[in-house]
Structure formats: structure tokens, C-alpha cells
Amino acid sequence: MIAADAQAEVYGVRKNGESVEYRGCVYGRSRSFEVGFIEECIGGGACGGTRNVTLAGALVARERFVASQVLGTKWIIEVEDLRNGHVLHKVPTGTSESGDPKIIGAGLTSAIVVKSDGAVAWIDENLVAAGLQYEVHVLDRSGERLLASGTDIAPRSLALAGSTLYWTQGGKPYSTTLN
């Protein structure tokens, strides 16, 4: 079991004797959907996987990433409805400052939260010229936006209570409404 709530669950299934695929389903329905796969590297320097899987009702949010010499590096946030398999949101984790078109997203996520209406928030780890900094992002009815950035954001401090999003920066609590 990877994640579960009162309406749905995400679980791992071993495939081909080695790799693990993540699948999700809504309770009482006979169909499940592929949610991702465990982080792994497959020859030729290509690595990828699914991280930070979280549920809110029938919606699952996760980060998918791939790092390959051929394909480049991509860090993507996805929100999917497990009732029908439709992807509601698919956006980069942030904006890379590298200028390399093969890099999509800012970096790996350290936390993701999702609401049952599809609003999602995350903290990413962005390697900028000054070093590693963390960024708090949201995507909701008001659009996609960066709420905070800095080296002093607690990377796993993201929390959601109702529609209120919380995080810690510089030892102080911050909050906003996730619409």
C-alpha cells in the first residue's frame, strides 16, 4: 500500500519479477489505473520513477521524473482522477534556470498535497546559481503560481487542512488559501 483514504487506494504490483508498478483504484469499482512506477535506473544512464504519491478522495497527485542522456531531465506534477483515468493537471515542478531545453521542471519534489477538487501544491528542490533553494508552488482555480522560495523553507513542511495550505520558512509558519 502506497497511499489510501476513504475513497481510493494506490498500491504496488510487481511486474516481470523485478519492477514495481503503482496502480490506483476507487473502492467499489472494478478498474484500476497505472499511477507510475518505483524509481529505477535502466541501462544507458536512464533513470526515472514516480515520487510523493498522495490522495484526496478519488484524485491522486504525484511527481514523475526521468533523467536520460538522450531524453534530458523532466520533473512533472500530475493530478489524475482514479474514477476514469483522466489527467487533470500535468505541469513542470517549476522553471529551470539552466536554459537547457532538455530540462523541464525545476527539480525533484520534497512534498505534494492535493485537494479533492484537483487543486495541488508542492515544494520543489531547485538548483540555482546560488545553490539549492526550495520553492512552494500551487496550481488551483486561480492558476499556477510560486508562493515562496529560499534556502530556509523546511522541505517537508507542506500541509493541507481543508483549503488552508501551510509551510514553514525561516522557522516561521506561513499559510494561504488553496482555491
PDB file of C-alpha atoms in Angstrom:
ATOM      1  CA  MET A   1       0.000   0.000   0.000  1.00  0.00           C
ATOM      2  CA  ILE A   2       1.426   3.356  -1.082  1.00  0.00           C
ATOM      3  CA  ALA A   3      -1.496   5.628  -0.128  1.00  0.00           C
ATOM      4  CA  ALA A   4      -5.125   5.159   0.891  1.00  0.00           C
ATOM      5  CA  ASP A   5      -8.097   7.177   2.064  1.00  0.00           C
ATOM      6  CA  ALA A   6     -11.831   6.554   2.449  1.00  0.00           C
ATOM      7  CA  GLN A   7     -12.471   6.567  -1.336  1.00  0.00           C
ATOM      8  CA  ALA A   8      -9.386   5.167  -3.080  1.00  0.00           C
ATOM      9  CA  GLU A   9      -6.022   3.498  -2.759  1.00  0.00           C
ATOM     10  CA  VAL A  10      -2.680   3.322  -4.556  1.00  0.00           C
ATOM     11  CA  TYR A  11      -0.735   0.087  -4.303  1.00  0.00           C
ATOM     12  CA  GLY A  12       2.322  -1.557  -5.824  1.00  0.00           C
ATOM     13  CA  VAL A  13       2.240  -4.534  -8.187  1.00  0.00           C
ATOM     14  CA  ARG A  14       5.397  -6.467  -9.051  1.00  0.00           C
ATOM     15  CA  LYS A  15       5.843  -6.766 -12.815  1.00  0.00           C
ATOM     16  CA  ASN A  16       8.225  -9.066 -14.654  1.00  0.00           C
ATOM     17  CA  GLY A  17       9.527 -10.346 -11.351  1.00  0.00           C
ATOM     18  CA  GLU A  18      11.527  -7.168 -10.636  1.00  0.00           C
ATOM     19  CA  SER A  19       9.981  -3.756 -11.337  1.00  0.00           C
ATOM     20  CA  VAL A  20       7.095  -2.392  -9.290  1.00  0.00           C
ATOM     21  CA  GLU A  21       4.220  -0.542 -10.952  1.00  0.00           C
ATOM     22  CA  TYR A  22       1.941   1.717  -8.906  1.00  0.00           C
ATOM     23  CA  ARG A  23      -1.786   1.309  -9.591  1.00  0.00           C
ATOM     24  CA  GLY A  24      -4.727   3.186  -8.150  1.00  0.00           C
ATOM     25  CA  CYS A  25      -8.414   2.454  -7.862  1.00  0.00           C
ATOM     26  CA  VAL A  26     -11.589   3.821  -6.354  1.00  0.00           C
ATOM     27  CA  TYR A  27     -13.240   1.423  -3.903  1.00  0.00           C
ATOM     28  CA  GLY A  28     -16.215  -0.430  -5.366  1.00  0.00           C
ATOM     29  CA  ARG A  29     -15.062  -0.083  -8.971  1.00  0.00           C
ATOM     30  CA  SER A  30     -13.584  -2.932 -10.957  1.00  0.00           C
ATOM     31  CA  ARG A  31     -10.978  -0.907 -12.870  1.00  0.00           C
ATOM     32  CA  SER A  32      -7.588   0.327 -11.734  1.00  0.00           C
ATOM     33  CA  PHE A  33      -5.229   2.759 -13.444  1.00  0.00           C
ATOM     34  CA  GLU A  34      -1.458   2.956 -13.768  1.00  0.00           C
ATOM     35  CA  VAL A  35      -0.189   5.693 -11.461  1.00  0.00           C
ATOM     36  CA  GLY A  36       3.553   5.269 -12.017  1.00  0.00           C
ATOM     37  CA  PHE A  37       6.436   3.035 -11.116  1.00  0.00           C
ATOM     38  CA  ILE A  38       9.075   2.729  -8.448  1.00  0.00           C
ATOM     39  CA  GLU A  39      12.254   4.714  -9.002  1.00  0.00           C
ATOM     40  CA  GLU A  40      14.727   2.704 -11.035  1.00  0.00           C
ATOM     41  CA  CYS A  41      17.585   3.018 -13.469  1.00  0.00           C
ATOM     42  CA  ILE A  42      17.581   1.040 -16.688  1.00  0.00           C
ATOM     43  CA  GLY A  43      20.854   0.811 -18.592  1.00  0.00           C
ATOM     44  CA  GLY A  44      22.280   3.606 -20.685  1.00  0.00           C
ATOM     45  CA  GLY A  45      22.155   6.117 -17.853  1.00  0.00           C
ATOM     46  CA  ALA A  46      18.353   6.467 -17.887  1.00  0.00           C
ATOM     47  CA  CYS A  47      16.584   6.709 -14.551  1.00  0.00           C
ATOM     48  CA  GLY A  48      13.020   7.578 -13.669  1.00  0.00           C
ATOM     49  CA  GLY A  49      10.073   6.923 -11.471  1.00  0.00           C
ATOM     50  CA  THR A  50       7.159   8.238  -9.503  1.00  0.00           C
ATOM     51  CA  ARG A  51       7.563  10.014  -6.176  1.00  0.00           C
ATOM     52  CA  ASN A  52       5.460  11.616  -3.460  1.00  0.00           C
ATOM     53  CA  VAL A  53       2.160   9.924  -4.294  1.00  0.00           C
ATOM     54  CA  THR A  54      -0.751  11.428  -2.358  1.00  0.00           C
ATOM     55  CA  LEU A  55      -4.555  11.050  -2.430  1.00  0.00           C
ATOM     56  CA  ALA A  56      -7.576  13.243  -1.798  1.00  0.00           C
ATOM     57  CA  GLY A  57     -10.746  11.300  -2.403  1.00  0.00           C
ATOM     58  CA  ALA A  58     -10.607   9.839  -5.911  1.00  0.00           C
ATOM     59  CA  LEU A  59      -7.770  12.138  -7.014  1.00  0.00           C
ATOM     60  CA  VAL A  60      -4.125  11.144  -6.917  1.00  0.00           C
ATOM     61  CA  ALA A  61      -1.208  13.565  -7.246  1.00  0.00           C
ATOM     62  CA  ARG A  62       2.377  12.562  -7.865  1.00  0.00           C
ATOM     63  CA  GLU A  63       5.687  13.608  -9.329  1.00  0.00           C
ATOM     64  CA  ARG A  64       7.005  11.746 -12.355  1.00  0.00           C
ATOM     65  CA  PHE A  65      10.621  12.183 -13.316  1.00  0.00           C
ATOM     66  CA  VAL A  66      13.045  10.923 -15.919  1.00  0.00           C
ATOM     67  CA  ALA A  67      16.739  11.586 -16.306  1.00  0.00           C
ATOM     68  CA  SER A  68      18.324  10.422 -19.537  1.00  0.00           C
ATOM     69  CA  GLN A  69      21.276  11.484 -21.639  1.00  0.00           C
ATOM     70  CA  VAL A  70      19.037  11.219 -24.719  1.00  0.00           C
ATOM     71  CA  LEU A  71      15.678  12.481 -23.411  1.00  0.00           C
ATOM     72  CA  GLY A  72      17.009  15.034 -20.955  1.00  0.00           C
ATOM     73  CA  THR A  73      15.641  15.562 -17.476  1.00  0.00           C
ATOM     74  CA  LYS A  74      11.967  16.093 -16.665  1.00  0.00           C
ATOM     75  CA  TRP A  75      10.206  16.634 -13.352  1.00  0.00           C
ATOM     76  CA  ILE A  76       6.422  16.761 -13.764  1.00  0.00           C
ATOM     77  CA  ILE A  77       3.485  17.108 -11.336  1.00  0.00           C
ATOM     78  CA  GLU A  78       0.369  15.183 -12.350  1.00  0.00           C
ATOM     79  CA  VAL A  79      -3.112  15.026 -10.855  1.00  0.00           C
ATOM     80  CA  GLU A  80      -5.308  12.158 -12.055  1.00  0.00           C
ATOM     81  CA  ASP A  81      -8.901  11.166 -11.394  1.00  0.00           C
ATOM     82  CA  LEU A  82      -8.954   7.479 -10.431  1.00  0.00           C
ATOM     83  CA  ARG A  83     -12.649   7.206 -11.343  1.00  0.00           C
ATOM     84  CA  ASN A  84     -11.859   7.476 -15.051  1.00  0.00           C
ATOM     85  CA  GLY A  85      -8.069   7.752 -15.502  1.00  0.00           C
ATOM     86  CA  HIS A  86      -8.223  11.341 -16.812  1.00  0.00           C
ATOM     87  CA  VAL A  87      -5.191  13.502 -16.042  1.00  0.00           C
ATOM     88  CA  LEU A  88      -6.486  16.855 -14.745  1.00  0.00           C
ATOM     89  CA  HIS A  89      -3.118  18.610 -14.438  1.00  0.00           C
ATOM     90  CA  LYS A  90       0.318  17.941 -15.872  1.00  0.00           C
ATOM     91  CA  VAL A  91       2.833  20.720 -15.190  1.00  0.00           C
ATOM     92  CA  PRO A  92       6.592  21.052 -14.618  1.00  0.00           C
ATOM     93  CA  THR A  93       7.671  21.252 -10.981  1.00  0.00           C
ATOM     94  CA  GLY A  94       8.962  24.762 -11.651  1.00  0.00           C
ATOM     95  CA  THR A  95      11.216  26.666 -14.021  1.00  0.00           C
ATOM     96  CA  SER A  96      14.818  25.617 -14.534  1.00  0.00           C
ATOM     97  CA  GLU A  97      17.360  28.434 -14.699  1.00  0.00           C
ATOM     98  CA  SER A  98      19.730  26.319 -16.796  1.00  0.00           C
ATOM     99  CA  GLY A  99      18.410  27.476 -20.171  1.00  0.00           C
ATOM    100  CA  ASP A 100      18.799  23.903 -21.443  1.00  0.00           C
ATOM    101  CA  PRO A 101      15.684  22.937 -23.463  1.00  0.00           C
ATOM    102  CA  LYS A 102      16.201  19.297 -22.418  1.00  0.00           C
ATOM    103  CA  ILE A 103      15.480  20.238 -18.797  1.00  0.00           C
ATOM    104  CA  ILE A 104      11.784  20.503 -17.935  1.00  0.00           C
ATOM    105  CA  GLY A 105      10.905  21.401 -14.366  1.00  0.00           C
ATOM    106  CA  ALA A 106      12.965  22.849 -11.551  1.00  0.00           C
ATOM    107  CA  GLY A 107      13.878  19.682  -9.671  1.00  0.00           C
ATOM    108  CA  LEU A 108      12.581  16.876  -7.503  1.00  0.00           C
ATOM    109  CA  THR A 109       9.724  17.487  -5.106  1.00  0.00           C
ATOM    110  CA  SER A 110      10.085  17.060  -1.379  1.00  0.00           C
ATOM    111  CA  ALA A 111       6.333  17.294  -0.657  1.00  0.00           C
ATOM    112  CA  ILE A 112       2.998  17.294  -2.527  1.00  0.00           C
ATOM    113  CA  VAL A 113      -0.554  17.854  -1.261  1.00  0.00           C
ATOM    114  CA  VAL A 114      -3.805  17.693  -3.249  1.00  0.00           C
ATOM    115  CA  LYS A 115      -7.430  18.645  -2.603  1.00  0.00           C
ATOM    116  CA  SER A 116     -10.386  16.581  -3.766  1.00  0.00           C
ATOM    117  CA  ASP A 117     -11.237  19.306  -6.330  1.00  0.00           C
ATOM    118  CA  GLY A 118      -7.838  18.892  -8.053  1.00  0.00           C
ATOM    119  CA  ALA A 119      -6.012  21.863  -6.538  1.00  0.00           C
ATOM    120  CA  VAL A 120      -2.419  20.840  -5.850  1.00  0.00           C
ATOM    121  CA  ALA A 121       0.618  22.314  -4.091  1.00  0.00           C
ATOM    122  CA  TRP A 122       4.218  21.176  -3.848  1.00  0.00           C
ATOM    123  CA  ILE A 123       7.706  22.058  -2.681  1.00  0.00           C
ATOM    124  CA  ASP A 124      10.496  21.506  -5.189  1.00  0.00           C
ATOM    125  CA  GLU A 125      14.256  21.461  -4.823  1.00  0.00           C
ATOM    126  CA  ASN A 126      15.612  23.952  -7.370  1.00  0.00           C
ATOM    127  CA  LEU A 127      19.360  24.087  -8.020  1.00  0.00           C
ATOM    128  CA  VAL A 128      20.031  27.725  -8.899  1.00  0.00           C
ATOM    129  CA  ALA A 129      23.333  29.578  -9.373  1.00  0.00           C
ATOM    130  CA  ALA A 130      23.473  30.351  -5.647  1.00  0.00           C
ATOM    131  CA  GLY A 131      22.924  26.682  -4.709  1.00  0.00           C
ATOM    132  CA  LEU A 132      19.922  24.626  -3.624  1.00  0.00           C
ATOM    133  CA  GLN A 133      16.766  26.523  -2.800  1.00  0.00           C
ATOM    134  CA  TYR A 134      13.251  25.314  -2.121  1.00  0.00           C
ATOM    135  CA  GLU A 135      10.116  26.640  -3.818  1.00  0.00           C
ATOM    136  CA  VAL A 136       6.462  26.415  -2.774  1.00  0.00           C
ATOM    137  CA  HIS A 137       4.155  26.173  -5.809  1.00  0.00           C
ATOM    138  CA  VAL A 138       0.372  25.911  -6.194  1.00  0.00           C
ATOM    139  CA  LEU A 139      -1.974  25.127  -9.056  1.00  0.00           C
ATOM    140  CA  ASP A 140      -5.634  25.837  -8.362  1.00  0.00           C
ATOM    141  CA  ARG A 141      -8.593  27.741  -9.815  1.00  0.00           C
ATOM    142  CA  SER A 142      -6.527  30.960  -9.576  1.00  0.00           C
ATOM    143  CA  GLY A 143      -3.823  29.415 -11.787  1.00  0.00           C
ATOM    144  CA  GLU A 144      -0.281  28.240 -11.256  1.00  0.00           C
ATOM    145  CA  ARG A 145       1.967  30.368  -9.076  1.00  0.00           C
ATOM    146  CA  LEU A 146       5.101  30.417  -6.963  1.00  0.00           C
ATOM    147  CA  LEU A 147       4.295  31.316  -3.343  1.00  0.00           C
ATOM    148  CA  ALA A 148       7.723  31.293  -1.739  1.00  0.00           C
ATOM    149  CA  SER A 149      11.349  30.459  -2.413  1.00  0.00           C
ATOM    150  CA  GLY A 150      14.515  30.302  -0.355  1.00  0.00           C
ATOM    151  CA  THR A 151      17.090  28.125   1.284  1.00  0.00           C
ATOM    152  CA  ASP A 152      15.228  28.385   4.591  1.00  0.00           C
ATOM    153  CA  ILE A 153      11.979  26.624   3.566  1.00  0.00           C
ATOM    154  CA  ALA A 154      11.532  23.394   5.510  1.00  0.00           C
ATOM    155  CA  PRO A 155      11.330  20.918   2.592  1.00  0.00           C
ATOM    156  CA  ARG A 156       8.771  18.573   4.153  1.00  0.00           C
ATOM    157  CA  SER A 157       6.702  21.188   5.977  1.00  0.00           C
ATOM    158  CA  LEU A 158       3.859  21.353   3.436  1.00  0.00           C
ATOM    159  CA  ALA A 159       0.463  20.528   4.949  1.00  0.00           C
ATOM    160  CA  LEU A 160      -3.162  20.970   3.956  1.00  0.00           C
ATOM    161  CA  ALA A 161      -6.133  21.353   6.303  1.00  0.00           C
ATOM    162  CA  GLY A 162      -9.368  21.924   4.424  1.00  0.00           C
ATOM    163  CA  SER A 163      -8.489  24.687   1.967  1.00  0.00           C
ATOM    164  CA  THR A 164      -5.632  26.132   4.018  1.00  0.00           C
ATOM    165  CA  LEU A 165      -2.108  25.372   2.840  1.00  0.00           C
ATOM    166  CA  TYR A 166       0.726  25.580   5.382  1.00  0.00           C
ATOM    167  CA  TRP A 167       4.528  25.589   5.157  1.00  0.00           C
ATOM    168  CA  THR A 168       7.463  26.746   7.255  1.00  0.00           C
ATOM    169  CA  GLN A 169      10.093  29.227   6.139  1.00  0.00           C
ATOM    170  CA  GLY A 170      12.840  30.652   8.344  1.00  0.00           C
ATOM    171  CA  GLY A 171      11.300  28.867  11.316  1.00  0.00           C
ATOM    172  CA  LYS A 172       8.014  30.763  10.874  1.00  0.00           C
ATOM    173  CA  PRO A 173       4.680  29.267   9.785  1.00  0.00           C
ATOM    174  CA  TYR A 174       3.062  30.577   6.597  1.00  0.00           C
ATOM    175  CA  SER A 175      -0.339  29.839   5.112  1.00  0.00           C
ATOM    176  CA  THR A 176      -2.606  30.669   2.195  1.00  0.00           C
ATOM    177  CA  THR A 177      -5.891  29.501   0.776  1.00  0.00           C
ATOM    178  CA  LEU A 178      -5.770  26.798  -1.881  1.00  0.00           C
ATOM    179  CA  ASN A 179      -8.723  27.623  -4.151  1.00  0.00           C
TER     180      ASN A 179
END
